[in-house]
Short mmCIF file of N, CA and C in Angstrom, two decimals:
data_model
loop_
_atom_site.label_atom_id
_atom_site.label_comp_id
_atom_site.label_asym_id
_atom_site.label_seq_id
_atom_site.Cartn_x
_atom_site.Cartn_y
_atom_site.Cartn_z
N UNK A 22 -21.59 128.44 15.53
CA UNK A 22 -23.30 128.65 15.75
C UNK A 22 -22.70 126.85 15.04
N UNK A 23 -23.76 126.08 15.13
CA UNK A 23 -23.48 124.79 13.77
C UNK A 23 -24.89 124.93 12.96
N UNK A 24 -24.77 124.35 12.35
CA UNK A 24 -25.59 124.72 11.71
C UNK A 24 -26.96 123.31 10.54
N UNK A 25 -27.79 123.51 10.41
CA UNK A 25 -28.16 122.76 9.89
C UNK A 25 -29.10 123.54 8.29
N UNK A 26 -29.12 123.08 7.21
CA UNK A 26 -29.55 122.98 6.75
C UNK A 26 -31.58 122.49 6.87
N UNK A 27 -32.20 123.23 6.07
CA UNK A 27 -33.81 122.21 5.40
C UNK A 27 -33.82 122.79 4.63
N UNK A 28 -34.42 121.75 3.43
CA UNK A 28 -34.55 122.06 1.57
C UNK A 28 -35.72 121.29 1.86
N UNK A 29 -37.36 121.90 0.92
CA UNK A 29 -38.14 121.30 0.84
C UNK A 29 -38.51 120.78 -0.40
N UNK A 30 -38.82 119.92 -1.21
CA UNK A 30 -38.70 119.62 -2.31
C UNK A 30 -40.38 120.58 -2.50
N UNK A 31 -40.82 121.70 -1.59
CA UNK A 31 -42.85 121.89 -2.37
C UNK A 31 -41.85 123.10 -2.29
N UNK A 32 -42.48 123.61 -3.31
CA UNK A 32 -42.45 124.50 -3.87
C UNK A 32 -43.65 125.69 -3.28
N UNK A 33 -44.41 125.16 -3.20
CA UNK A 33 -45.74 126.03 -2.60
C UNK A 33 -46.29 126.34 -0.95
N UNK A 34 -45.66 127.33 -0.92
CA UNK A 34 -46.16 128.54 -0.04
C UNK A 34 -46.59 126.88 1.69
N UNK A 35 -47.98 126.84 0.47
CA UNK A 35 -48.77 126.45 1.45
C UNK A 35 -48.25 124.91 1.90
N UNK A 36 -47.45 123.74 1.32
CA UNK A 36 -47.41 122.24 0.93
C UNK A 36 -47.53 122.45 2.81
N UNK A 37 -48.26 120.98 1.69
CA UNK A 37 -48.15 120.19 3.38
C UNK A 37 -46.77 119.70 3.71
N UNK A 38 -45.37 119.53 3.10
CA UNK A 38 -44.08 119.04 3.31
C UNK A 38 -43.77 120.52 4.19
N UNK A 39 -44.25 121.65 3.72
CA UNK A 39 -42.97 123.09 4.44
C UNK A 39 -44.00 122.42 5.30
N UNK A 40 -44.83 122.80 5.42
CA UNK A 40 -46.62 123.37 7.27
C UNK A 40 -44.85 121.78 8.10
N UNK A 41 -44.65 120.80 7.63
CA UNK A 41 -44.10 119.69 7.90
C UNK A 41 -42.39 120.34 8.77
N UNK A 42 -41.80 120.94 7.95
CA UNK A 42 -40.92 121.17 7.98
C UNK A 42 -41.16 122.23 9.05
N UNK A 43 -41.50 123.70 8.87
CA UNK A 43 -41.71 124.02 9.40
C UNK A 43 -42.49 124.38 11.90
N UNK A 44 -42.97 122.85 11.46
CA UNK A 44 -42.80 122.39 12.51
C UNK A 44 -42.50 122.16 13.24
N UNK A 45 -40.78 121.25 12.16
CA UNK A 45 -40.17 120.36 13.07
C UNK A 45 -39.17 121.53 12.81
N UNK A 46 -39.15 122.51 12.74
CA UNK A 46 -38.09 123.06 12.85
C UNK A 46 -38.23 124.17 14.12
N UNK A 47 -39.43 124.04 14.53
CA UNK A 47 -40.12 124.54 15.92
C UNK A 47 -39.38 123.38 17.17
N UNK A 48 -38.63 122.47 16.37
CA UNK A 48 -38.65 121.27 17.28
C UNK A 48 -37.46 121.22 17.97
N UNK A 49 -36.11 121.86 16.36
CA UNK A 49 -35.36 121.75 16.69
C UNK A 49 -34.56 122.48 18.21
N UNK A 50 -33.60 122.00 18.73
CA UNK A 50 -32.93 122.44 19.72
C UNK A 50 -32.10 123.86 19.59
N UNK A 51 -32.78 125.11 20.35
CA UNK A 51 -31.90 126.21 20.39
C UNK A 51 -31.26 127.28 19.65
N UNK A 52 -29.82 126.40 20.48
CA UNK A 52 -28.14 126.15 19.86
C UNK A 52 -28.02 125.57 18.59
N UNK A 53 -29.00 125.40 17.73
CA UNK A 53 -28.60 124.74 15.93
C UNK A 53 -29.15 125.78 15.86
N UNK A 54 -28.61 126.65 15.14
CA UNK A 54 -29.38 127.57 13.32
C UNK A 54 -29.44 126.29 12.49
N UNK A 55 -30.63 126.90 11.90
CA UNK A 55 -31.68 127.35 10.79
C UNK A 55 -31.61 128.14 9.38
N UNK A 56 -30.70 127.33 8.80
CA UNK A 56 -30.10 127.50 7.57
C UNK A 56 -31.82 126.60 6.63
N UNK A 57 -32.67 127.84 5.75
CA UNK A 57 -33.83 127.49 4.85
C UNK A 57 -32.78 128.02 3.65
N UNK A 58 -32.42 126.39 2.45
CA UNK A 58 -32.41 126.93 1.19
C UNK A 58 -33.90 126.33 0.99
N UNK A 59 -33.98 128.36 -0.14
CA UNK A 59 -34.58 128.70 -1.31
C UNK A 59 -34.62 127.53 -2.60
N UNK A 60 -35.71 127.57 -2.87
CA UNK A 60 -35.59 126.39 -4.74
C UNK A 60 -35.84 126.28 -5.52
N UNK A 61 -36.36 128.77 -5.11
CA UNK A 61 -37.86 128.75 -6.49
C UNK A 61 -37.42 129.48 -7.27
N UNK A 62 -35.87 129.61 -7.24
CA UNK A 62 -35.29 130.87 -8.59
C UNK A 62 -34.00 129.55 -9.24
N UNK A 63 -33.62 128.47 -8.82
CA UNK A 63 -32.21 127.65 -9.05
C UNK A 63 -32.85 126.71 -11.18
N UNK A 64 -32.82 127.81 -11.67
CA UNK A 64 -32.29 126.77 -12.93
C UNK A 64 -32.47 126.04 -13.39
N UNK A 65 -34.14 125.40 -13.98
CA UNK A 65 -32.71 123.90 -14.74
C UNK A 65 -31.68 123.09 -15.04
N UNK A 66 -30.99 122.74 -14.13
CA UNK A 66 -29.95 122.53 -15.09
C UNK A 66 -29.29 122.29 -16.20
N UNK A 67 -28.75 122.53 -16.76
CA UNK A 67 -28.11 122.81 -18.11
C UNK A 67 -26.26 123.77 -18.11
N UNK A 68 -25.52 122.29 -18.00
CA UNK A 68 -24.16 121.93 -17.78
C UNK A 68 -23.71 123.00 -19.23
N UNK A 69 -24.28 124.13 -19.32
CA UNK A 69 -23.34 124.48 -20.86
C UNK A 69 -22.88 126.17 -19.43
N UNK A 70 -24.32 126.04 -18.98
CA UNK A 70 -23.99 126.59 -17.38
C UNK A 70 -23.23 126.49 -16.21
N UNK A 71 -22.46 125.74 -15.84
CA UNK A 71 -21.18 125.09 -15.28
C UNK A 71 -20.15 126.27 -15.18
N UNK A 72 -19.94 126.29 -15.83
CA UNK A 72 -18.19 127.31 -15.69
C UNK A 72 -18.29 128.62 -14.46
N UNK A 73 -20.36 129.62 -15.02
CA UNK A 73 -20.54 130.26 -14.68
C UNK A 73 -21.86 129.63 -14.31
N UNK A 74 -21.58 129.44 -13.15
CA UNK A 74 -23.24 129.29 -12.22
C UNK A 74 -23.73 129.72 -11.78
N UNK A 75 -24.77 130.45 -12.22
CA UNK A 75 -26.63 130.75 -11.56
C UNK A 75 -25.67 131.17 -10.17
N UNK A 76 -26.64 132.33 -9.83
CA UNK A 76 -25.86 133.16 -8.41
C UNK A 76 -26.47 132.56 -7.66
N UNK A 77 -28.01 131.82 -8.24
CA UNK A 77 -29.13 131.37 -7.52
C UNK A 77 -28.49 129.57 -6.64
N UNK A 78 -27.66 128.85 -7.57
CA UNK A 78 -26.96 127.54 -8.13
C UNK A 78 -25.74 127.37 -6.97
N UNK A 79 -25.01 128.79 -6.86
CA UNK A 79 -23.68 129.75 -6.06
C UNK A 79 -23.94 129.46 -4.76
N UNK A 80 -25.23 129.91 -4.22
CA UNK A 80 -26.40 130.26 -3.24
C UNK A 80 -26.38 128.66 -2.11
N UNK A 81 -26.91 127.80 -3.25
CA UNK A 81 -27.48 126.89 -2.99
C UNK A 81 -26.47 125.60 -2.46
N UNK A 82 -26.18 125.75 -3.22
CA UNK A 82 -23.82 125.17 -3.00
C UNK A 82 -23.49 125.70 -1.81
N UNK A 83 -23.31 127.13 -1.09
CA UNK A 83 -22.33 127.54 -0.19
C UNK A 83 -23.80 126.71 0.98
N UNK A 84 -24.81 127.51 0.59
CA UNK A 84 -25.37 126.43 2.57
C UNK A 84 -25.62 125.62 2.40
N UNK A 85 -25.82 124.64 1.64
CA UNK A 85 -25.72 123.15 1.64
C UNK A 85 -23.77 122.82 2.37
N UNK A 86 -22.99 122.84 1.39
CA UNK A 86 -21.17 122.99 2.03
C UNK A 86 -21.32 124.13 3.31
N UNK A 87 -22.33 124.77 3.63
CA UNK A 87 -21.97 125.64 5.31
C UNK A 87 -22.93 124.91 6.14
N UNK A 88 -23.44 124.40 5.79
CA UNK A 88 -23.86 123.39 6.95
C UNK A 88 -23.16 122.17 6.86
N UNK A 89 -23.53 121.75 8.20
CA UNK A 89 -23.10 119.89 9.77
C UNK A 89 -23.66 119.57 9.05
N UNK A 90 -24.68 119.96 8.56
CA UNK A 90 -26.22 118.19 8.36
C UNK A 90 -27.36 119.40 7.57
N UNK A 91 -27.75 118.20 6.24
CA UNK A 91 -29.37 118.90 5.35
C UNK A 91 -30.28 118.22 5.92
N UNK A 92 -31.80 118.42 6.49
CA UNK A 92 -33.03 117.66 5.89
C UNK A 92 -33.14 118.16 5.18
N UNK A 93 -33.72 117.27 4.10
CA UNK A 93 -34.54 117.44 3.40
C UNK A 93 -35.97 117.18 3.13
N UNK A 94 -37.11 117.64 3.64
CA UNK A 94 -38.85 117.23 3.61
C UNK A 94 -39.49 116.78 1.73
N UNK A 95 -39.86 115.36 2.52
CA UNK A 95 -39.75 115.76 0.47
C UNK A 95 -41.68 115.26 0.02
N UNK A 96 -42.29 115.75 -0.48
CA UNK A 96 -43.13 115.09 -1.00
C UNK A 96 -43.41 114.04 -1.65
N UNK A 97 -43.94 113.09 -3.11
CA UNK A 97 -44.30 112.23 -3.36
C UNK A 97 -44.41 112.93 -4.65
N UNK A 98 -44.45 112.94 -5.72
CA UNK A 98 -45.06 112.72 -6.96
C UNK A 98 -45.13 111.95 -8.00
N UNK A 99 -46.20 110.91 -7.87
CA UNK A 99 -46.13 110.13 -9.00
C UNK A 99 -45.53 108.71 -8.64
N UNK A 100 -45.11 108.51 -7.39
CA UNK A 100 -43.81 107.76 -6.65
C UNK A 100 -42.65 108.06 -7.19
N UNK A 101 -42.62 109.25 -6.79
CA UNK A 101 -40.97 110.18 -6.86
C UNK A 101 -40.65 110.86 -6.58
N UNK A 102 -39.41 111.63 -6.33
CA UNK A 102 -39.57 113.41 -5.52
C UNK A 102 -39.26 113.85 -7.03
N UNK A 103 -39.79 114.85 -5.88
CA UNK A 103 -40.33 116.13 -7.04
C UNK A 103 -38.24 116.91 -7.91
N UNK A 104 -39.73 116.77 -9.23
CA UNK A 104 -38.04 117.49 -9.90
C UNK A 104 -37.08 118.42 -8.87
N UNK A 105 -37.61 119.47 -9.27
CA UNK A 105 -37.16 120.68 -8.34
C UNK A 105 -35.47 119.29 -7.74
N UNK A 106 -36.60 119.08 -6.03
CA UNK A 106 -35.24 118.18 -5.44
C UNK A 106 -34.49 118.03 -5.64
N UNK A 107 -34.72 117.26 -7.77
CA UNK A 107 -33.99 116.29 -8.15
C UNK A 107 -32.81 117.43 -8.21
N UNK A 108 -33.08 118.42 -9.49
CA UNK A 108 -32.75 119.56 -10.15
C UNK A 108 -31.46 120.40 -8.68
N UNK A 109 -31.76 120.32 -7.14
CA UNK A 109 -30.73 120.74 -7.02
C UNK A 109 -30.10 120.59 -6.28
N UNK A 110 -30.50 118.55 -5.89
CA UNK A 110 -29.12 117.84 -5.78
C UNK A 110 -28.09 118.36 -6.84
N UNK A 111 -28.99 117.51 -8.43
CA UNK A 111 -27.98 117.79 -9.85
C UNK A 111 -26.98 118.71 -9.34
N UNK A 112 -27.53 120.48 -9.38
CA UNK A 112 -26.23 120.88 -8.93
C UNK A 112 -25.17 121.17 -7.97
N UNK A 113 -25.63 121.33 -7.54
CA UNK A 113 -25.04 121.24 -6.22
C UNK A 113 -23.86 119.86 -6.27
N UNK A 114 -23.62 119.44 -7.06
CA UNK A 114 -22.61 118.26 -7.79
C UNK A 114 -21.76 118.74 -8.26
N UNK A 115 -21.74 119.89 -9.45
CA UNK A 115 -21.93 120.45 -10.78
C UNK A 115 -21.08 121.45 -10.33
N UNK A 116 -19.67 121.99 -11.16
CA UNK A 116 -19.71 121.36 -12.24
C UNK A 116 -18.30 119.85 -10.74
N UNK A 117 -18.47 118.77 -12.01
CA UNK A 117 -16.83 118.21 -11.66
C UNK A 117 -16.23 117.86 -10.27
N UNK A 118 -16.31 117.93 -10.07
CA UNK A 118 -15.46 117.50 -8.62
C UNK A 118 -15.36 119.11 -7.32
N UNK A 119 -16.49 118.83 -7.84
CA UNK A 119 -16.96 120.55 -7.47
C UNK A 119 -18.30 120.07 -6.67
N UNK A 120 -18.44 119.08 -5.31
CA UNK A 120 -20.24 118.64 -5.24
C UNK A 120 -20.18 118.17 -3.71
N UNK A 121 -20.80 119.29 -3.15
CA UNK A 121 -20.66 119.04 -1.69
C UNK A 121 -22.31 118.48 -0.52
N UNK A 122 -21.79 117.65 -1.76
CA UNK A 122 -22.87 116.67 -0.85
C UNK A 122 -21.97 115.08 -0.18
N UNK A 123 -20.34 115.40 -0.43
CA UNK A 123 -19.88 113.89 -0.36
C UNK A 123 -19.76 113.84 0.96
N UNK A 124 -20.19 113.00 2.34
CA UNK A 124 -19.53 113.20 2.73
C UNK A 124 -20.68 113.44 3.40
N UNK A 125 -21.45 114.28 3.49
CA UNK A 125 -22.59 115.27 4.28
C UNK A 125 -23.85 114.94 4.42
N UNK A 126 -23.55 114.62 6.40
CA UNK A 126 -24.95 114.19 6.73
C UNK A 126 -26.36 114.33 6.25
N UNK A 127 -27.64 113.97 6.22
CA UNK A 127 -28.86 114.30 6.59
C UNK A 127 -29.60 113.58 6.65
N UNK A 128 -30.22 113.55 6.73
CA UNK A 128 -32.00 112.77 7.53
C UNK A 128 -32.35 113.50 6.04
N UNK A 129 -34.00 112.25 6.36
CA UNK A 129 -34.88 112.34 4.99
C UNK A 129 -37.17 112.56 6.22
N UNK A 130 -37.42 113.46 4.25
CA UNK A 130 -38.65 112.77 5.71
C UNK A 130 -39.59 113.65 5.10
N UNK A 131 -41.25 113.15 4.66
CA UNK A 131 -42.20 114.00 3.94
C UNK A 131 -43.24 113.23 4.55
N UNK A 132 -44.01 114.31 3.76
CA UNK A 132 -45.56 113.78 4.56
C UNK A 132 -46.70 113.97 2.17
N UNK A 133 -47.72 112.99 2.98
CA UNK A 133 -48.66 112.29 2.21
C UNK A 133 -50.04 112.71 2.83
N UNK A 134 -51.26 112.83 1.16
CA UNK A 134 -52.45 112.43 1.55
C UNK A 134 -52.37 110.88 1.20
N UNK A 135 -51.24 110.97 1.08
CA UNK A 135 -51.72 108.52 0.39
C UNK A 135 -52.10 107.75 1.08
N UNK A 136 -51.94 106.68 1.61
CA UNK A 136 -51.66 105.20 2.38
C UNK A 136 -50.14 106.35 2.55
N UNK A 137 -49.41 105.85 1.94
CA UNK A 137 -48.44 105.33 2.31
C UNK A 137 -47.05 106.04 2.34
N UNK A 138 -47.27 107.76 2.86
CA UNK A 138 -46.53 109.26 2.64
C UNK A 138 -45.99 108.52 1.31
N UNK A 139 -44.91 109.10 2.04
CA UNK A 139 -43.82 109.51 1.37
C UNK A 139 -42.40 108.17 0.29
N UNK A 140 -43.07 106.63 1.20
CA UNK A 140 -41.84 105.88 1.49
C UNK A 140 -41.61 105.42 -0.69
N UNK A 141 -41.83 106.17 -1.39
CA UNK A 141 -41.30 105.36 -2.39
C UNK A 141 -39.91 107.00 -2.81
N UNK A 142 -40.50 108.11 -2.98
CA UNK A 142 -40.31 109.08 -2.55
C UNK A 142 -38.82 108.77 -2.47
N UNK A 143 -39.10 108.53 -0.82
CA UNK A 143 -37.68 108.66 -0.01
C UNK A 143 -37.25 107.58 -0.51
N UNK A 144 -37.58 106.47 -1.02
CA UNK A 144 -36.85 105.47 -1.15
C UNK A 144 -35.31 105.82 -2.73
N UNK A 145 -35.76 106.13 -3.78
CA UNK A 145 -35.40 106.85 -4.65
C UNK A 145 -34.67 107.80 -4.11
N UNK A 146 -34.97 109.22 -3.51
CA UNK A 146 -34.53 110.14 -2.81
C UNK A 146 -33.00 109.24 -1.90
N UNK A 147 -33.06 108.27 -1.22
CA UNK A 147 -31.79 107.66 -0.99
C UNK A 147 -30.44 106.85 -1.95
N UNK A 148 -31.15 106.55 -2.75
CA UNK A 148 -30.98 106.02 -3.91
C UNK A 148 -29.18 107.61 -4.28
N UNK A 149 -30.47 108.58 -4.99
CA UNK A 149 -29.63 109.12 -5.43
C UNK A 149 -28.95 110.06 -4.17
N UNK A 150 -28.99 109.73 -3.04
CA UNK A 150 -27.91 110.42 -2.18
C UNK A 150 -26.82 109.45 -1.55
N UNK A 151 -27.53 108.30 -1.81
CA UNK A 151 -26.03 108.08 -2.43
C UNK A 151 -24.95 107.42 -3.03
N UNK A 152 -25.55 107.96 -4.22
CA UNK A 152 -24.97 107.75 -5.79
C UNK A 152 -23.56 108.92 -5.69
N UNK A 153 -23.91 110.13 -4.11
CA UNK A 153 -23.68 111.91 -4.53
C UNK A 153 -22.49 112.31 -2.84
N UNK A 154 -23.07 110.59 -2.62
CA UNK A 154 -21.80 110.39 -1.14
C UNK A 154 -22.20 110.50 -0.25
N UNK A 155 -23.30 110.94 -0.04
CA UNK A 155 -23.95 111.89 1.07
C UNK A 155 -24.01 110.49 2.34
N UNK A 156 -24.10 111.02 3.23
CA UNK A 156 -24.46 110.64 4.33
C UNK A 156 -26.29 110.01 4.86
N UNK A 157 -26.84 109.36 4.47
CA UNK A 157 -27.90 109.29 4.31
C UNK A 157 -28.40 108.27 6.21
N UNK A 158 -29.15 109.31 7.18
CA UNK A 158 -29.97 108.79 8.17
C UNK A 158 -30.30 107.15 7.81
N UNK A 159 -29.87 105.80 8.35
CA UNK A 159 -30.59 104.79 7.52
C UNK A 159 -31.82 104.96 8.97
N UNK A 160 -31.92 104.61 9.94
CA UNK A 160 -33.52 104.93 10.17
C UNK A 160 -32.96 106.16 11.48
N UNK A 161 -34.97 106.81 11.75
CA UNK A 161 -35.64 105.98 11.67
C UNK A 161 -36.30 106.22 10.26
N UNK A 162 -36.23 106.05 10.15
CA UNK A 162 -37.20 105.99 8.55
C UNK A 162 -38.64 106.79 9.08
N UNK A 163 -39.68 107.59 8.20
CA UNK A 163 -40.84 107.72 8.89
C UNK A 163 -41.38 108.74 7.44
N UNK A 164 -42.43 107.66 7.48
CA UNK A 164 -43.82 108.17 6.03
C UNK A 164 -44.69 108.68 6.61
N UNK A 165 -44.96 109.95 6.76
CA UNK A 165 -46.66 110.66 7.20
C UNK A 165 -47.16 111.04 5.96
N UNK A 166 -48.87 110.13 6.74
CA UNK A 166 -50.37 110.58 5.86
C UNK A 166 -50.59 111.71 6.65
N UNK A 167 -51.02 112.66 5.40
CA UNK A 167 -51.86 114.23 6.32
C UNK A 167 -52.42 113.84 6.82
N UNK A 168 -53.15 114.47 7.40
CA UNK A 168 -54.63 114.53 8.58
C UNK A 168 -55.19 115.45 8.77
N UNK A 169 -56.38 115.39 8.44
CA UNK A 169 -56.21 116.81 8.74
C UNK A 169 -56.50 117.38 10.15
N UNK A 170 -55.72 118.46 10.33
CA UNK A 170 -55.55 119.29 12.03
C UNK A 170 -54.08 118.17 12.38
N UNK A 171 -53.57 117.53 11.31
CA UNK A 171 -52.14 117.46 12.33
C UNK A 171 -51.62 118.91 12.78
N UNK A 172 -52.15 119.72 12.05
CA UNK A 172 -50.98 121.65 12.54
C UNK A 172 -52.24 122.28 13.86
N UNK A 173 -51.46 123.05 14.28
CA UNK A 173 -51.96 123.52 14.80
C UNK A 173 -52.26 125.28 14.39
N UNK A 174 -53.21 125.66 14.65
CA UNK A 174 -52.65 126.74 13.87
C UNK A 174 -51.77 128.09 13.78
N UNK A 175 -50.76 127.62 14.62
CA UNK A 175 -49.61 128.80 14.84
C UNK A 175 -48.50 127.92 14.30
N UNK A 176 -49.15 126.65 13.39
CA UNK A 176 -48.05 125.96 13.41
C UNK A 176 -47.16 124.84 13.71
N UNK A 177 -48.28 124.58 14.99
CA UNK A 177 -47.67 123.49 15.45
C UNK A 177 -48.17 122.11 15.28
N UNK A 178 -47.23 120.77 15.72
CA UNK A 178 -48.37 119.77 15.67
C UNK A 178 -49.00 119.36 16.36
N UNK A 179 -49.74 119.36 15.97
CA UNK A 179 -51.68 118.96 17.33
C UNK A 179 -50.86 117.47 17.63
N UNK A 180 -51.07 116.80 17.56
CA UNK A 180 -51.20 115.38 17.61
C UNK A 180 -50.13 115.18 18.74
N UNK A 181 -49.18 115.07 20.88
CA UNK A 181 -49.40 114.75 21.14
C UNK A 181 -48.42 113.23 21.06
N UNK A 182 -48.29 112.76 19.79
CA UNK A 182 -47.87 111.49 19.64
C UNK A 182 -47.32 111.04 18.59
N UNK A 183 -47.55 112.13 17.86
CA UNK A 183 -46.91 112.24 16.62
C UNK A 183 -45.15 112.98 16.43
N UNK A 184 -45.54 114.55 18.16
CA UNK A 184 -44.61 115.52 18.47
C UNK A 184 -43.81 113.93 18.70
N UNK A 185 -44.00 113.64 19.31
CA UNK A 185 -43.41 112.40 20.11
C UNK A 185 -42.57 111.83 18.91
N UNK A 186 -43.14 111.91 18.23
CA UNK A 186 -42.14 110.95 16.92
C UNK A 186 -41.11 111.05 16.50
N UNK A 187 -41.92 112.74 16.54
CA UNK A 187 -40.70 114.07 15.96
C UNK A 187 -39.29 114.05 16.12
N UNK A 188 -39.76 113.32 18.17
CA UNK A 188 -39.17 114.08 18.84
C UNK A 188 -38.43 113.97 18.91
N UNK A 189 -37.89 111.73 18.19
CA UNK A 189 -37.21 111.03 18.82
C UNK A 189 -36.59 111.34 17.55
N UNK A 190 -37.39 111.38 16.27
CA UNK A 190 -36.23 111.39 14.76
C UNK A 190 -35.77 112.80 15.01
N UNK A 191 -35.46 113.37 15.57
CA UNK A 191 -34.61 114.64 16.18
C UNK A 191 -33.52 114.23 16.24
N UNK A 192 -33.75 113.86 17.73
CA UNK A 192 -32.77 113.89 18.21
C UNK A 192 -32.14 112.41 18.07
N UNK A 193 -31.87 111.56 16.89
CA UNK A 193 -32.23 110.41 16.36
C UNK A 193 -30.89 110.91 15.06
N UNK A 194 -30.81 111.97 14.45
CA UNK A 194 -30.93 112.80 13.35
C UNK A 194 -29.78 113.15 14.40
N UNK A 195 -29.87 114.10 15.24
CA UNK A 195 -27.88 114.99 15.77
C UNK A 195 -27.24 113.86 16.62
N UNK A 196 -27.76 112.32 16.65
CA UNK A 196 -26.35 111.78 17.04
C UNK A 196 -26.08 111.10 15.78
N UNK A 197 -26.90 110.28 14.69
CA UNK A 197 -26.11 110.57 13.25
C UNK A 197 -25.19 111.10 13.05
N UNK A 198 -25.22 112.73 12.78
CA UNK A 198 -24.40 113.34 12.41
C UNK A 198 -23.70 114.15 13.21
N UNK A 199 -23.80 114.02 14.53
CA UNK A 199 -22.75 114.15 15.24
C UNK A 199 -21.67 112.26 15.80
N UNK A 200 -21.60 111.95 15.30
CA UNK A 200 -20.98 111.01 14.54
C UNK A 200 -20.66 110.42 13.26
N UNK A 201 -21.16 112.07 12.27
CA UNK A 201 -20.66 111.57 10.59
C UNK A 201 -19.82 112.39 10.53
N UNK A 202 -20.45 113.08 10.97
CA UNK A 202 -19.89 115.64 10.94
C UNK A 202 -17.99 115.67 11.23
N UNK A 203 -17.71 116.81 10.31
CA UNK A 203 -16.89 117.29 11.28
C UNK A 203 -16.95 118.24 11.81
N UNK A 204 -18.60 118.85 11.33
CA UNK A 204 -18.52 119.72 12.48
C UNK A 204 -19.00 119.66 13.88
N UNK A 205 -19.47 118.91 13.89
CA UNK A 205 -20.71 117.60 14.78
C UNK A 205 -22.04 118.39 15.88
N UNK A 206 -23.26 118.82 15.72
CA UNK A 206 -24.20 119.49 16.12
C UNK A 206 -23.88 119.23 17.22
#
């Protein structure tokens, strides 16, 4: 089976980005397995632990490595990415020579109540992913501004037009992965 890892850059269970990620997961074709990567137990990066990686870091690296692609769902904190997400990216490159990001197809999306959605955070994230060798999908870029009622009570996208936009995003991502993955989704 083909595997998509999803990383949400917010630890709060009820976060807008977690809601978006869960809604997107319901739009992913059934033949694709989703692997949720949790970040709440990944310690802050410390080079002293590189030669004996903490178990949550090993799990994080293995999940990314085993996935055909990664979807990053990021909030925007102070015009940048959350520390927990940057920490995960950093750990997944350590120790030197063991990065799991190299040539890994990645897509980025995010949601925020701000007028520009997560545009600044996504740009910072693209820069970081480029530095670690990930293959970040260049288009489409989607910067979602949160509005009350976007998600139904069962966690699906409530607005038909927005749902269609997300379905096109997923379709583009699958094409991107197919062109750039060893495992092809």
